[in-house]
Amino acid sequence: MRLKVFCPKNRVLRSNYLKKMKKLTILLFISFAFSDVYSQNYINSIDHIFQTHRTARPFYFTTEGVERETLFRALTKHIQGAAYSDGYFYLVRNRPQNRNNQQLIIIDEEKAMVVSYLTLDPDYSHPGGIQIYDNILAVPFTNRGKNAKLNFYSLENPIEPVLIGSYLSDSQSALCVGIISYGNNYLVARYYGRKAIKFYHFDKSFNKVAEQVWIADNQDKSEWQPFGKWQDFGQRYENMNLVQVRENSLSKPQYYLLMFHNNPEAIDVFSLSEPDLVSEIDIRMIARILLTPQRRGFRMGGGMRIINEETVEFFSTDRHIQRRSMMNMYPPLP
């Protein structure tokens, strides 16, 4: 069937009509372009991340059917990353090679129970800190003797993630990953050492477009607050989130990096220069948020969820899956 389009026969009317249609086409193109790039949650002020209760309230969930570690395995095997999307919490945990199952645990927030668990990658037993953006779950994997891997899963079906992209790194470490949009690409950050972050641009098919390495020792820290040193010592950062701050959905984003600390329990907040990965990226520490968990803290799995443009909530997990497990929830201030 052919679509019939009305167009005036009068030359003047036809010219005016075509001009209007051209403008409309441009406007529609811009609208669709912006809706693609700026379709996800953002906050309109960095101050919103500081407007949270410092002491956690517990969120308990049941884990019927989920395998729990024995005492021996519990010493070394534990939850490593946590993220939230559309009513579900997602936890990843490192597993022994010969029992490499249930790497991902999915919790229905409303039901307060585990509703799905599955193996993400049978060749890798140690997923790290994770983030979800644009309905994409980004998971870094490390296995001794193998190069690290970044896997990207679609959450179109929230309880059955589907692998839609994978990238094999040039080194063996991937402690945690962050993901956010940058123009028509994804900006991905892989923290792979005590003082090193590699930033990538991936297209929507997860082909690498660009990359750049940031080394903490090479960064000018004269304007860092409240510390003039990179704070990953004693206990490594093992969870991170990239965050966009925009005045509105059409404004140019500013980028921030949240690094989740375990000693003390804290979130270190860093600003990023324009992450075009052409000019050298500049990272500045601007604040530390001290929080008090009910039990374990951010090294074992922590993240944030954006409720709306003015409201965020942080969370962290227990170290292990128990019969009645718990998450620390840091709700926004009234």
XYZ file of C-alpha atoms in Angstrom:
334
model
C 0.000 0.000 0.000
C 1.345 3.419 -0.981
C 1.017 6.366 1.350
C -0.661 9.316 -0.354
C 0.725 12.705 0.704
C -1.243 15.882 0.127
C 0.653 18.712 -1.630
C -1.000 21.894 -3.026
C -0.950 22.332 -6.811
C -0.615 26.134 -6.650
C 3.075 26.968 -7.058
C 3.264 29.539 -4.200
C 1.212 27.441 -1.820
C 3.220 24.399 -2.770
C 6.520 26.204 -2.103
C 5.334 27.375 1.314
C 3.996 23.916 2.101
C 7.284 22.232 1.224
C 9.222 24.721 3.359
C 6.986 23.985 6.333
C 7.340 20.250 5.789
C 11.124 20.600 5.623
C 11.141 22.488 8.933
C 8.853 19.879 10.460
C 11.149 17.094 9.251
C 14.167 18.824 10.807
C 12.312 19.349 14.067
C 11.225 15.709 14.151
C 14.795 14.598 13.454
C 16.117 16.781 16.287
C 13.377 15.535 18.594
C 14.135 11.881 17.877
C 17.878 12.498 18.149
C 17.560 14.121 21.561
C 15.087 11.518 22.782
C 17.652 8.848 21.900
C 20.574 10.558 23.599
C 18.748 12.037 26.567
C 16.171 9.369 27.281
C 17.558 8.192 30.611
C 17.445 9.367 34.191
C 19.611 12.288 35.208
C 19.854 14.769 38.063
C 19.708 18.529 37.509
C 22.105 19.434 40.334
C 25.126 17.649 41.767
C 23.961 18.863 45.199
C 21.165 16.267 45.111
C 23.604 13.431 45.746
C 24.485 14.990 49.101
C 20.847 15.173 50.206
C 20.633 11.696 51.665
C 20.353 10.155 55.117
C 23.779 9.229 56.447
C 22.498 6.155 58.329
C 21.021 3.237 56.418
C 17.627 1.658 56.806
C 17.537 -2.111 56.136
C 15.787 -3.678 53.159
C 15.345 -7.421 53.697
C 14.631 -9.925 50.941
C 14.150 -13.692 50.928
C 16.404 -15.967 48.903
C 14.588 -19.264 48.586
C 16.246 -21.463 45.968
C 19.482 -19.461 45.907
C 22.694 -21.319 46.684
C 24.496 -20.006 49.771
C 28.221 -20.338 50.402
C 29.530 -22.811 52.932
C 31.627 -21.396 55.763
C 34.860 -22.168 53.910
C 33.741 -20.587 50.647
C 32.259 -17.607 52.466
C 35.765 -16.511 53.414
C 36.642 -15.747 49.792
C 33.406 -15.788 47.753
C 31.008 -12.905 48.081
C 28.730 -10.350 46.407
C 30.784 -7.905 44.391
C 28.479 -5.529 42.493
C 24.996 -4.079 42.861
C 22.696 -2.038 40.613
C 19.023 -1.126 40.299
C 16.603 -0.737 37.390
C 12.809 -0.424 37.140
C 11.836 -2.216 40.325
C 14.650 -4.787 40.433
C 17.978 -4.987 42.228
C 20.779 -6.844 40.455
C 23.640 -8.410 42.433
C 26.689 -10.155 40.998
C 28.953 -12.430 42.982
C 32.234 -14.188 42.340
C 32.015 -17.971 42.188
C 34.508 -20.868 42.262
C 35.395 -22.190 38.816
C 33.886 -25.614 39.459
C 30.650 -24.098 40.755
C 30.389 -21.165 38.360
C 26.627 -20.686 38.588
C 24.252 -18.103 40.000
C 26.639 -15.254 39.239
C 23.660 -12.894 38.941
C 20.898 -12.576 41.544
C 17.755 -10.561 40.652
C 15.529 -9.238 43.446
C 12.006 -7.926 42.938
C 11.846 -4.853 45.187
C 8.066 -4.936 45.663
C 7.987 -8.648 46.512
C 11.232 -8.421 48.528
C 12.416 -11.753 47.160
C 14.785 -13.257 44.612
C 12.901 -13.945 41.391
C 15.751 -15.071 39.127
C 19.373 -16.198 39.231
C 21.637 -17.283 36.393
C 25.157 -17.667 35.098
C 26.351 -14.670 33.111
C 29.575 -15.995 31.609
C 30.653 -19.636 32.117
C 34.279 -18.822 31.241
C 34.665 -16.188 33.948
C 33.980 -16.669 37.647
C 34.592 -13.183 39.015
C 32.267 -10.357 37.939
C 33.107 -6.967 39.491
C 31.270 -3.761 40.315
C 28.396 -3.085 37.879
C 26.159 -0.284 36.611
C 22.897 -0.143 34.629
C 22.084 2.600 32.133
C 19.756 2.843 29.130
C 18.353 -0.574 30.067
C 21.878 -1.983 29.659
C 23.636 -3.934 32.408
C 27.422 -3.512 32.180
C 29.467 -6.219 33.948
C 33.282 -6.455 34.116
C 34.870 -9.895 34.512
C 38.300 -10.840 35.794
C 39.814 -14.315 35.744
C 43.376 -15.143 36.703
C 45.444 -15.833 33.606
C 42.907 -14.298 31.206
C 42.385 -10.792 29.917
C 39.475 -9.006 31.528
C 36.170 -8.811 29.706
C 33.319 -6.294 29.600
C 29.894 -7.802 28.896
C 26.755 -5.809 28.100
C 23.288 -7.281 28.674
C 19.889 -6.059 27.570
C 17.296 -5.832 30.350
C 14.343 -5.627 27.983
C 13.139 -8.645 29.915
C 14.294 -7.593 33.396
C 14.544 -11.116 34.842
C 16.211 -12.710 31.801
C 19.167 -10.524 30.722
C 20.432 -11.172 27.187
C 24.079 -10.700 26.180
C 24.206 -8.134 23.353
C 27.848 -7.048 23.383
C 31.261 -8.030 24.695
C 34.728 -6.478 24.722
C 37.999 -8.225 25.609
C 40.415 -5.836 27.313
C 44.182 -5.600 26.951
C 44.874 -6.397 30.613
C 43.776 -8.930 33.226
C 42.021 -6.593 35.653
C 38.530 -5.088 35.739
C 37.514 -4.247 39.285
C 34.415 -2.264 38.377
C 32.709 -0.507 35.495
C 30.563 2.590 34.925
C 28.323 3.357 31.935
C 26.466 6.469 30.746
C 25.626 8.099 27.405
C 27.950 10.441 25.520
C 26.394 11.872 22.363
C 25.302 8.916 20.274
C 27.740 6.586 22.056
C 28.119 5.055 25.470
C 30.839 6.330 27.790
C 32.256 3.386 29.732
C 34.850 3.543 32.515
C 36.833 0.465 33.596
C 38.741 0.736 36.874
C 41.524 -1.820 36.648
C 44.137 -0.953 39.266
C 44.712 1.048 42.372
C 45.421 4.189 40.355
C 44.199 3.609 36.803
C 40.919 4.044 34.896
C 40.428 3.405 31.193
C 37.616 5.330 29.495
C 35.951 4.082 26.317
C 33.402 5.212 23.773
C 31.293 2.333 22.470
C 28.693 2.717 19.750
C 25.190 1.323 20.258
C 26.383 -2.039 18.893
C 29.221 -2.021 21.469
C 32.012 -1.560 18.982
C 34.869 0.416 20.529
C 35.151 3.904 19.009
C 37.810 5.483 21.241
C 39.697 4.947 24.484
C 41.913 6.872 26.886
C 43.799 5.914 30.045
C 43.753 8.084 33.162
C 46.507 7.586 35.752
C 46.025 9.065 39.211
C 49.738 9.794 39.662
C 49.693 12.002 36.543
C 46.680 14.055 37.652
C 47.092 17.572 39.049
C 45.484 17.371 42.498
C 46.118 20.925 43.696
C 42.383 21.734 43.640
C 41.099 18.432 45.006
C 38.724 18.570 47.989
C 38.721 17.393 50.720
C 41.843 15.292 50.032
C 44.819 15.977 47.814
C 45.534 12.299 47.201
C 43.832 9.449 45.379
C 42.098 7.597 48.193
C 42.406 3.992 47.055
C 44.747 2.518 49.604
C 44.290 -0.252 52.149
C 40.999 -1.279 50.494
C 40.494 -0.766 46.775
C 37.550 0.943 45.163
C 35.489 -1.925 43.754
C 32.256 -0.156 42.794
C 31.733 2.963 40.706
C 28.952 4.899 38.946
C 29.058 7.471 36.170
C 26.458 10.240 36.607
C 25.085 12.925 34.296
C 23.988 16.302 35.615
C 21.863 18.498 33.331
C 19.628 21.498 33.930
C 16.994 19.891 31.694
C 16.653 17.099 29.142
C 18.059 19.226 26.302
C 20.967 20.865 28.121
C 24.558 19.761 27.731
C 25.517 17.149 30.358
C 28.205 17.494 32.971
C 29.826 14.255 34.074
C 30.716 12.950 37.525
C 32.323 9.785 38.817
C 31.264 8.207 42.101
C 33.740 5.786 43.669
C 32.426 3.595 46.489
C 34.842 3.195 49.385
C 34.993 0.621 52.158
C 37.458 2.079 54.646
C 35.830 4.298 55.799
C 32.318 3.649 54.460
C 32.074 6.512 51.994
C 31.389 7.677 48.461
C 34.112 9.763 46.855
C 32.739 12.230 44.313
C 34.825 13.352 41.328
C 34.055 15.767 38.501
C 35.103 14.868 34.959
C 36.144 17.248 32.217
C 34.459 16.836 28.818
C 35.002 13.106 28.147
C 35.499 13.413 24.384
C 38.586 11.157 24.761
C 40.486 13.485 22.432
C 41.654 16.045 24.957
C 43.246 14.639 28.103
C 40.573 13.936 30.681
C 40.786 15.874 33.942
C 39.393 14.325 37.139
C 38.947 16.370 40.316
C 37.828 15.187 43.730
C 35.111 17.518 44.985
C 33.648 15.761 48.039
C 33.356 12.665 50.205
C 30.001 11.423 51.503
C 30.340 9.456 54.753
C 27.592 6.886 55.334
C 26.879 4.334 58.071
C 25.671 0.876 56.959
C 23.657 -1.525 59.087
C 26.218 -4.204 58.278
C 28.641 -4.524 55.355
C 29.488 -1.632 53.090
C 30.322 -0.493 49.606
C 33.229 -2.763 48.719
C 30.859 -5.725 48.659
C 28.373 -4.138 46.274
C 27.067 -0.594 46.213
C 25.416 1.873 43.891
C 22.791 4.557 43.461
C 19.414 4.940 41.819
C 17.952 8.156 40.438
C 14.335 8.467 41.529
C 13.758 11.751 39.673
C 15.751 14.832 38.630
C 16.018 15.992 42.231
C 16.169 12.751 44.201
C 18.705 9.951 44.509
C 19.113 6.981 46.829
C 22.278 5.039 47.616
C 22.444 1.369 48.579
C 24.941 -1.323 49.537
C 24.664 -5.037 50.251
C 25.462 -7.760 52.708
C 28.646 -9.656 51.930
C 26.922 -13.002 51.307
C 23.573 -14.417 50.264
C 21.736 -15.588 53.386
C 18.249 -17.004 53.940
C 17.066 -13.495 54.675
C 19.582 -11.136 53.144
C 19.774 -7.396 53.627
C 20.611 -4.266 51.713
C 21.534 -0.926 53.250
C 19.268 1.797 51.836
C 20.210 5.451 52.250
C 16.952 7.267 51.474
C 16.779 10.918 50.414
C 16.259 13.551 53.067
C 12.679 14.865 53.480
